[in-house]
Amino acid sequence: MQVVLLGPPGVGKGTQGRRLASEHGWALISTGEMLRDAIARRTPLGLEAGKLIDQGLLVPDAIMIGLVRERTLEPDARKGFVLDGFPRTVPQADALDAFLAERERQLDKVVALTAPDDELVRRLSGRWECPVCRRVYNAISAPSRDGRHCDDHPETALYQRADDTAETVRRRLEVYRKQTAPLGEYYRAQGKLQEVGGTGPLDEVYGALNSAVAR
Ligand code: AMP
């Protein structure tokens, strides 16, 4: 099963995608996480991507397409994968269809998670992440037990993403609206799009997402 999670920054693609992938035994392929890892390791890709990410801009299509094309060939993705953060532009969506077709595979489901803008801004500005397990907390709505460390890794301090500052968040939402939102229509036209509300309790959102994927 090949699933794409669409939706604006902060809507919960990472949190819900991680659970969806792990419960079904699929690979979670998060392009944002791959890029942040490259930045931490100071690879040439990381150095180039870091500057763009800090400004809330997209990394060029050719780079992202190459990255995902390779990643989806890895053994853990054979049974299926959940894409979180890719595609983000129409050329990326075209390339994804094309390289899956070369392998006689296709996308099975595209689920768009939705939430109002003010909710996204509130979530992103309160977002704290565990660098070990990548679990995401929210200072207001879902804090960790002590508010500073991961519940599952009590020695590990949570950190805030550099691109979750107010100005960069605004830019990311703008970039999303211009470059990524048109993918809704793109997949609707292919008859693959399902929409799931991303607000409400995590378990309820997950239930709706899981049913959308099973449908
Ligand atoms: P995310 O963790 O998905 O919010 O991604 C963080 C940042 O990584 C984005 O704001 C972009 O700068 C970059 N990025 C992630 N995925 C892509 C993609 N598919 N195309 C271009 N840039 C991306």
PDB file of C-alpha atoms and ligand atoms in Angstrom:
ATOM      1  CA  MET A   1       0.000   0.000   0.000  1.00  0.00           C
ATOM      2  CA  GLN A   2       1.352   3.413  -0.993  1.00  0.00           C
ATOM      3  CA  VAL A   3      -0.179   6.331   0.865  1.00  0.00           C
ATOM      4  CA  VAL A   4       0.429  10.082   0.625  1.00  0.00           C
ATOM      5  CA  LEU A   5      -0.483  12.363   3.522  1.00  0.00           C
ATOM      6  CA  LEU A   6      -1.218  15.889   2.355  1.00  0.00           C
ATOM      7  CA  GLY A   7      -1.896  18.914   4.473  1.00  0.00           C
ATOM      8  CA  PRO A   8      -0.426  22.162   5.779  1.00  0.00           C
ATOM      9  CA  PRO A   9       2.469  22.356   8.253  1.00  0.00           C
ATOM     10  CA  GLY A  10       1.289  21.587  11.765  1.00  0.00           C
ATOM     11  CA  VAL A  11      -1.779  19.591  10.764  1.00  0.00           C
ATOM     12  CA  GLY A  12      -0.365  16.361  12.236  1.00  0.00           C
ATOM     13  CA  LYS A  13       1.003  14.503   9.196  1.00  0.00           C
ATOM     14  CA  GLY A  14       4.114  13.417  11.099  1.00  0.00           C
ATOM     15  CA  THR A  15       2.337  12.254  14.252  1.00  0.00           C
ATOM     16  CA  GLN A  16      -0.499  10.465  12.462  1.00  0.00           C
ATOM     17  CA  GLY A  17       1.729   9.159   9.671  1.00  0.00           C
ATOM     18  CA  ARG A  18       4.139   7.597  12.156  1.00  0.00           C
ATOM     19  CA  ARG A  19       1.308   5.680  13.814  1.00  0.00           C
ATOM     20  CA  LEU A  20      -0.286   4.654  10.517  1.00  0.00           C
ATOM     21  CA  ALA A  21       3.023   3.329   9.201  1.00  0.00           C
ATOM     22  CA  SER A  22       3.966   1.502  12.380  1.00  0.00           C
ATOM     23  CA  GLU A  23       0.562  -0.158  12.866  1.00  0.00           C
ATOM     24  CA  HIS A  24       0.546  -1.478   9.301  1.00  0.00           C
ATOM     25  CA  GLY A  25       4.233  -2.348   9.022  1.00  0.00           C
ATOM     26  CA  TRP A  26       4.849   0.264   6.322  1.00  0.00           C
ATOM     27  CA  ALA A  27       7.814   2.638   6.108  1.00  0.00           C
ATOM     28  CA  LEU A  28       7.255   6.231   7.169  1.00  0.00           C
ATOM     29  CA  ILE A  29       9.030   8.467   4.682  1.00  0.00           C
ATOM     30  CA  SER A  30       9.169  11.994   6.025  1.00  0.00           C
ATOM     31  CA  THR A  31      11.123  14.291   3.719  1.00  0.00           C
ATOM     32  CA  GLY A  32      11.351  17.031   6.381  1.00  0.00           C
ATOM     33  CA  GLU A  33      12.940  14.519   8.757  1.00  0.00           C
ATOM     34  CA  MET A  34      15.350  13.302   6.053  1.00  0.00           C
ATOM     35  CA  LEU A  35      16.443  16.879   5.417  1.00  0.00           C
ATOM     36  CA  ARG A  36      16.824  17.710   9.113  1.00  0.00           C
ATOM     37  CA  ASP A  37      18.959  14.595   9.462  1.00  0.00           C
ATOM     38  CA  ALA A  38      21.152  15.725   6.530  1.00  0.00           C
ATOM     39  CA  ILE A  39      21.494  19.157   8.194  1.00  0.00           C
ATOM     40  CA  ALA A  40      22.542  17.558  11.502  1.00  0.00           C
ATOM     41  CA  ARG A  41      25.141  15.442   9.680  1.00  0.00           C
ATOM     42  CA  ARG A  42      26.346  18.487   7.694  1.00  0.00           C
ATOM     43  CA  THR A  43      26.187  16.662   4.365  1.00  0.00           C
ATOM     44  CA  PRO A  44      26.306  18.740   1.146  1.00  0.00           C
ATOM     45  CA  LEU A  45      22.537  18.262   0.846  1.00  0.00           C
ATOM     46  CA  GLY A  46      22.076  19.415   4.440  1.00  0.00           C
ATOM     47  CA  LEU A  47      24.149  22.545   3.883  1.00  0.00           C
ATOM     48  CA  GLU A  48      22.134  23.494   0.799  1.00  0.00           C
ATOM     49  CA  ALA A  49      18.729  22.573   2.226  1.00  0.00           C
ATOM     50  CA  GLY A  50      19.332  24.217   5.613  1.00  0.00           C
ATOM     51  CA  LYS A  51      19.354  27.745   4.223  1.00  0.00           C
ATOM     52  CA  LEU A  52      16.064  27.233   2.384  1.00  0.00           C
ATOM     53  CA  ILE A  53      14.340  25.488   5.280  1.00  0.00           C
ATOM     54  CA  ASP A  54      15.305  28.285   7.675  1.00  0.00           C
ATOM     55  CA  GLN A  55      13.551  30.733   5.363  1.00  0.00           C
ATOM     56  CA  GLY A  56      10.451  28.544   5.071  1.00  0.00           C
ATOM     57  CA  LEU A  57      11.137  27.942   1.358  1.00  0.00           C
ATOM     58  CA  LEU A  58      11.023  24.647  -0.537  1.00  0.00           C
ATOM     59  CA  VAL A  59      14.084  22.620  -1.502  1.00  0.00           C
ATOM     60  CA  PRO A  60      14.326  22.273  -5.331  1.00  0.00           C
ATOM     61  CA  ASP A  61      12.149  19.602  -6.929  1.00  0.00           C
ATOM     62  CA  ALA A  62      15.030  17.759  -8.617  1.00  0.00           C
ATOM     63  CA  ILE A  63      16.761  17.162  -5.267  1.00  0.00           C
ATOM     64  CA  MET A  64      13.597  16.018  -3.508  1.00  0.00           C
ATOM     65  CA  ILE A  65      12.543  13.733  -6.341  1.00  0.00           C
ATOM     66  CA  GLY A  66      15.949  12.004  -6.381  1.00  0.00           C
ATOM     67  CA  LEU A  67      15.849  11.573  -2.611  1.00  0.00           C
ATOM     68  CA  VAL A  68      12.382  10.017  -2.517  1.00  0.00           C
ATOM     69  CA  ARG A  69      12.973   7.883  -5.603  1.00  0.00           C
ATOM     70  CA  GLU A  70      15.929   6.243  -3.806  1.00  0.00           C
ATOM     71  CA  ARG A  71      14.284   6.039  -0.398  1.00  0.00           C
ATOM     72  CA  THR A  72      11.192   4.249  -1.726  1.00  0.00           C
ATOM     73  CA  LEU A  73      13.445   1.512  -3.129  1.00  0.00           C
ATOM     74  CA  GLU A  74      14.761   0.534   0.304  1.00  0.00           C
ATOM     75  CA  PRO A  75      13.687  -2.876   1.644  1.00  0.00           C
ATOM     76  CA  ASP A  76      11.510  -1.489   4.467  1.00  0.00           C
ATOM     77  CA  ALA A  77       9.326   0.245   1.856  1.00  0.00           C
ATOM     78  CA  ARG A  78       8.629  -2.899  -0.124  1.00  0.00           C
ATOM     79  CA  LYS A  79       5.393  -3.759   1.679  1.00  0.00           C
ATOM     80  CA  GLY A  80       4.213  -0.174   1.638  1.00  0.00           C
ATOM     81  CA  PHE A  81       5.007   3.370   2.690  1.00  0.00           C
ATOM     82  CA  VAL A  82       3.442   6.520   3.996  1.00  0.00           C
ATOM     83  CA  LEU A  83       4.792   9.722   2.484  1.00  0.00           C
ATOM     84  CA  ASP A  84       4.771  12.706   4.854  1.00  0.00           C
ATOM     85  CA  GLY A  85       5.822  15.980   3.241  1.00  0.00           C
ATOM     86  CA  PHE A  86       6.167  14.713  -0.324  1.00  0.00           C
ATOM     87  CA  PRO A  87       4.951  15.579  -2.904  1.00  0.00           C
ATOM     88  CA  ARG A  88       4.783  19.313  -2.221  1.00  0.00           C
ATOM     89  CA  THR A  89       4.549  20.572  -5.805  1.00  0.00           C
ATOM     90  CA  VAL A  90       2.874  19.398  -9.007  1.00  0.00           C
ATOM     91  CA  PRO A  91       6.228  18.415 -10.627  1.00  0.00           C
ATOM     92  CA  GLN A  92       6.981  16.263  -7.554  1.00  0.00           C
ATOM     93  CA  ALA A  93       3.557  14.595  -7.851  1.00  0.00           C
ATOM     94  CA  ASP A  94       4.127  13.937 -11.567  1.00  0.00           C
ATOM     95  CA  ALA A  95       7.554  12.441 -10.850  1.00  0.00           C
ATOM     96  CA  LEU A  96       6.147  10.228  -8.082  1.00  0.00           C
ATOM     97  CA  ASP A  97       3.470   8.819 -10.402  1.00  0.00           C
ATOM     98  CA  ALA A  98       6.116   8.272 -13.080  1.00  0.00           C
ATOM     99  CA  PHE A  99       8.695   6.453 -10.984  1.00  0.00           C
ATOM    100  CA  LEU A 100       6.066   4.277  -9.298  1.00  0.00           C
ATOM    101  CA  ALA A 101       4.685   3.381 -12.747  1.00  0.00           C
ATOM    102  CA  GLU A 102       8.210   2.353 -13.842  1.00  0.00           C
ATOM    103  CA  ARG A 103       8.108  -0.146 -10.975  1.00  0.00           C
ATOM    104  CA  GLU A 104       4.562  -1.207 -11.847  1.00  0.00           C
ATOM    105  CA  ARG A 105       3.300   0.319  -8.640  1.00  0.00           C
ATOM    106  CA  GLN A 106       0.965   3.211  -8.000  1.00  0.00           C
ATOM    107  CA  LEU A 107      -0.349   5.416  -5.234  1.00  0.00           C
ATOM    108  CA  ASP A 108      -3.279   3.769  -3.533  1.00  0.00           C
ATOM    109  CA  LYS A 109      -4.540   6.567  -1.326  1.00  0.00           C
ATOM    110  CA  VAL A 110      -4.042  10.266  -0.790  1.00  0.00           C
ATOM    111  CA  VAL A 111      -5.435  11.618   2.451  1.00  0.00           C
ATOM    112  CA  ALA A 112      -5.539  15.362   3.067  1.00  0.00           C
ATOM    113  CA  LEU A 113      -5.606  16.342   6.739  1.00  0.00           C
ATOM    114  CA  THR A 114      -7.289  19.702   7.309  1.00  0.00           C
ATOM    115  CA  ALA A 115      -7.286  22.329  10.075  1.00  0.00           C
ATOM    116  CA  PRO A 116      -7.954  26.081  10.259  1.00  0.00           C
ATOM    117  CA  ASP A 117      -4.929  28.422   9.966  1.00  0.00           C
ATOM    118  CA  ASP A 118      -5.163  29.854  13.490  1.00  0.00           C
ATOM    119  CA  GLU A 119      -5.037  26.311  14.884  1.00  0.00           C
ATOM    120  CA  LEU A 120      -1.930  25.544  12.758  1.00  0.00           C
ATOM    121  CA  VAL A 121      -0.110  28.657  13.967  1.00  0.00           C
ATOM    122  CA  ARG A 122      -1.011  27.839  17.573  1.00  0.00           C
ATOM    123  CA  ARG A 123       0.247  24.282  17.196  1.00  0.00           C
ATOM    124  CA  LEU A 124       3.488  25.144  15.404  1.00  0.00           C
ATOM    125  CA  SER A 125       4.490  27.827  17.862  1.00  0.00           C
ATOM    126  CA  GLY A 126       3.983  25.426  20.806  1.00  0.00           C
ATOM    127  CA  ARG A 127       5.592  22.411  19.152  1.00  0.00           C
ATOM    128  CA  TRP A 128       8.411  20.606  20.976  1.00  0.00           C
ATOM    129  CA  GLU A 129      10.035  17.474  19.630  1.00  0.00           C
ATOM    130  CA  CYS A 130      12.099  14.606  21.068  1.00  0.00           C
ATOM    131  CA  PRO A 131      15.337  14.308  19.081  1.00  0.00           C
ATOM    132  CA  VAL A 132      15.520  10.561  19.828  1.00  0.00           C
ATOM    133  CA  CYS A 133      12.065   9.178  18.966  1.00  0.00           C
ATOM    134  CA  ARG A 134      10.722  12.259  17.116  1.00  0.00           C
ATOM    135  CA  ARG A 135       7.604  12.293  19.255  1.00  0.00           C
ATOM    136  CA  VAL A 136       5.967  15.691  19.052  1.00  0.00           C
ATOM    137  CA  TYR A 137       4.517  17.459  22.094  1.00  0.00           C
ATOM    138  CA  ASN A 138       2.622  20.716  22.343  1.00  0.00           C
ATOM    139  CA  ALA A 139       3.364  23.125  25.181  1.00  0.00           C
ATOM    140  CA  ILE A 140      -0.325  23.991  25.508  1.00  0.00           C
ATOM    141  CA  SER A 141      -2.428  21.104  24.264  1.00  0.00           C
ATOM    142  CA  ALA A 142      -0.185  18.052  24.745  1.00  0.00           C
ATOM    143  CA  PRO A 143       2.790  18.771  27.020  1.00  0.00           C
ATOM    144  CA  SER A 144       5.194  16.063  28.159  1.00  0.00           C
ATOM    145  CA  ARG A 145       4.921  15.051  31.820  1.00  0.00           C
ATOM    146  CA  ASP A 146       7.538  17.521  33.066  1.00  0.00           C
ATOM    147  CA  GLY A 147       7.156  19.937  30.152  1.00  0.00           C
ATOM    148  CA  ARG A 148      10.852  19.751  29.197  1.00  0.00           C
ATOM    149  CA  HIS A 149      11.843  16.125  28.590  1.00  0.00           C
ATOM    150  CA  CYS A 150      10.417  13.294  26.509  1.00  0.00           C
ATOM    151  CA  ASP A 151       8.119  10.939  28.479  1.00  0.00           C
ATOM    152  CA  ASP A 152       9.799   7.931  26.854  1.00  0.00           C
ATOM    153  CA  HIS A 153      13.348   9.349  27.068  1.00  0.00           C
ATOM    154  CA  PRO A 154      13.436  11.177  30.406  1.00  0.00           C
ATOM    155  CA  GLU A 155      17.131  12.076  29.980  1.00  0.00           C
ATOM    156  CA  THR A 156      16.464  13.827  26.689  1.00  0.00           C
ATOM    157  CA  ALA A 157      15.525  17.487  26.492  1.00  0.00           C
ATOM    158  CA  LEU A 158      12.854  18.411  23.946  1.00  0.00           C
ATOM    159  CA  TYR A 159      13.786  20.967  21.290  1.00  0.00           C
ATOM    160  CA  GLN A 160      11.930  23.432  19.066  1.00  0.00           C
ATOM    161  CA  ARG A 161      12.439  23.300  15.320  1.00  0.00           C
ATOM    162  CA  ALA A 162      14.323  26.314  13.954  1.00  0.00           C
ATOM    163  CA  ASP A 163      11.623  26.833  11.295  1.00  0.00           C
ATOM    164  CA  ASP A 164       8.786  26.987  13.844  1.00  0.00           C
ATOM    165  CA  THR A 165       9.364  30.700  14.561  1.00  0.00           C
ATOM    166  CA  ALA A 166       6.384  33.022  13.930  1.00  0.00           C
ATOM    167  CA  GLU A 167       7.791  34.611  10.762  1.00  0.00           C
ATOM    168  CA  THR A 168       8.900  31.337   9.183  1.00  0.00           C
ATOM    169  CA  VAL A 169       5.590  29.703  10.049  1.00  0.00           C
ATOM    170  CA  ARG A 170       3.758  32.457   8.163  1.00  0.00           C
ATOM    171  CA  ARG A 171       6.028  31.949   5.143  1.00  0.00           C
ATOM    172  CA  ARG A 172       5.560  28.158   5.257  1.00  0.00           C
ATOM    173  CA  LEU A 173       1.769  28.545   5.263  1.00  0.00           C
ATOM    174  CA  GLU A 174       1.994  30.947   2.323  1.00  0.00           C
ATOM    175  CA  VAL A 175       4.268  28.550   0.395  1.00  0.00           C
ATOM    176  CA  TYR A 176       1.862  25.729   1.228  1.00  0.00           C
ATOM    177  CA  ARG A 177      -1.112  27.660  -0.156  1.00  0.00           C
ATOM    178  CA  LYS A 178       0.661  28.589  -3.379  1.00  0.00           C
ATOM    179  CA  GLN A 179       2.684  25.495  -4.179  1.00  0.00           C
ATOM    180  CA  THR A 180       1.214  22.533  -2.317  1.00  0.00           C
ATOM    181  CA  ALA A 181      -2.527  23.168  -1.936  1.00  0.00           C
ATOM    182  CA  PRO A 182      -3.101  22.691  -5.723  1.00  0.00           C
ATOM    183  CA  LEU A 183      -2.225  19.021  -5.174  1.00  0.00           C
ATOM    184  CA  GLY A 184      -5.672  18.579  -3.605  1.00  0.00           C
ATOM    185  CA  GLU A 185      -7.270  19.197  -6.996  1.00  0.00           C
ATOM    186  CA  TYR A 186      -4.565  17.153  -8.707  1.00  0.00           C
ATOM    187  CA  TYR A 187      -5.438  14.028  -6.717  1.00  0.00           C
ATOM    188  CA  ARG A 188      -9.168  14.745  -6.670  1.00  0.00           C
ATOM    189  CA  ALA A 189      -9.065  14.627 -10.467  1.00  0.00           C
ATOM    190  CA  GLN A 190      -7.403  11.200 -10.208  1.00  0.00           C
ATOM    191  CA  GLY A 191     -10.199  10.062  -7.862  1.00  0.00           C
ATOM    192  CA  LYS A 192      -7.694   9.357  -5.072  1.00  0.00           C
ATOM    193  CA  LEU A 193      -8.297  12.192  -2.610  1.00  0.00           C
ATOM    194  CA  GLN A 194      -9.967  11.753   0.750  1.00  0.00           C
ATOM    195  CA  GLU A 195     -10.248  14.507   3.348  1.00  0.00           C
ATOM    196  CA  VAL A 196      -9.979  13.962   7.088  1.00  0.00           C
ATOM    197  CA  GLY A 197     -10.401  16.660   9.756  1.00  0.00           C
ATOM    198  CA  GLY A 198      -7.131  17.089  11.647  1.00  0.00           C
ATOM    199  CA  THR A 199      -8.593  18.757  14.749  1.00  0.00           C
ATOM    200  CA  GLY A 200     -10.007  16.913  17.746  1.00  0.00           C
ATOM    201  CA  PRO A 201      -8.497  14.175  19.904  1.00  0.00           C
ATOM    202  CA  LEU A 202      -5.482  12.376  18.366  1.00  0.00           C
ATOM    203  CA  ASP A 203      -7.154   8.960  18.555  1.00  0.00           C
ATOM    204  CA  GLU A 204     -10.250  10.187  16.738  1.00  0.00           C
ATOM    205  CA  VAL A 205      -8.216  11.767  13.954  1.00  0.00           C
ATOM    206  CA  TYR A 206      -6.225   8.557  13.682  1.00  0.00           C
ATOM    207  CA  GLY A 207      -9.410   6.460  13.498  1.00  0.00           C
ATOM    208  CA  ALA A 208     -10.769   8.618  10.684  1.00  0.00           C
ATOM    209  CA  LEU A 209      -7.428   8.490   8.848  1.00  0.00           C
ATOM    210  CA  ASN A 210      -7.165   4.730   9.184  1.00  0.00           C
ATOM    211  CA  SER A 211     -10.720   4.261   7.874  1.00  0.00           C
ATOM    212  CA  ALA A 212      -9.995   6.589   4.944  1.00  0.00           C
ATOM    213  CA  VAL A 213      -6.966   4.475   4.034  1.00  0.00           C
ATOM    214  CA  ALA A 214      -8.919   1.220   4.368  1.00  0.00           C
ATOM    215  CA  ARG A 215     -11.887   2.470   2.329  1.00  0.00           C
TER     216      ARG A 215
HETATM  217  P1  AMP B   1       8.288  19.435   7.104  1.00  0.00           P
HETATM  218  O1  AMP B   1       8.983  18.736   8.227  1.00  0.00           O
HETATM  219  O2  AMP B   1       7.538  18.492   6.214  1.00  0.00           O
HETATM  220  O3  AMP B   1       7.448  20.592   7.578  1.00  0.00           O
HETATM  221  O4  AMP B   1       9.447  20.046   6.182  1.00  0.00           O
HETATM  222  C1  AMP B   1      10.327  21.049   6.666  1.00  0.00           C
HETATM  223  C2  AMP B   1      10.934  21.810   5.500  1.00  0.00           C
HETATM  224  O5  AMP B   1      11.689  20.919   4.674  1.00  0.00           O
HETATM  225  C3  AMP B   1       9.926  22.453   4.562  1.00  0.00           C
HETATM  226  O6  AMP B   1       9.488  23.708   5.018  1.00  0.00           O
HETATM  227  C4  AMP B   1      10.761  22.568   3.285  1.00  0.00           C
HETATM  228  O7  AMP B   1      11.674  23.636   3.375  1.00  0.00           O
HETATM  229  C5  AMP B   1      11.565  21.285   3.304  1.00  0.00           C
HETATM  230  N1  AMP B   1      10.877  20.183   2.586  1.00  0.00           N
HETATM  231  C6  AMP B   1      10.360  19.042   3.118  1.00  0.00           C
HETATM  232  N2  AMP B   1       9.799  18.270   2.179  1.00  0.00           N
HETATM  233  C7  AMP B   1       9.950  18.938   1.006  1.00  0.00           C
HETATM  234  C8  AMP B   1       9.559  18.677  -0.341  1.00  0.00           C
HETATM  235  N3  AMP B   1       8.875  17.564  -0.668  1.00  0.00           N
HETATM  236  N4  AMP B   1       9.881  19.599  -1.288  1.00  0.00           N
HETATM  237  C9  AMP B   1      10.560  20.719  -0.967  1.00  0.00           C
HETATM  238  N5  AMP B   1      10.946  21.030   0.276  1.00  0.00           N
HETATM  239  C10 AMP B   1      10.648  20.155   1.265  1.00  0.00           C
END
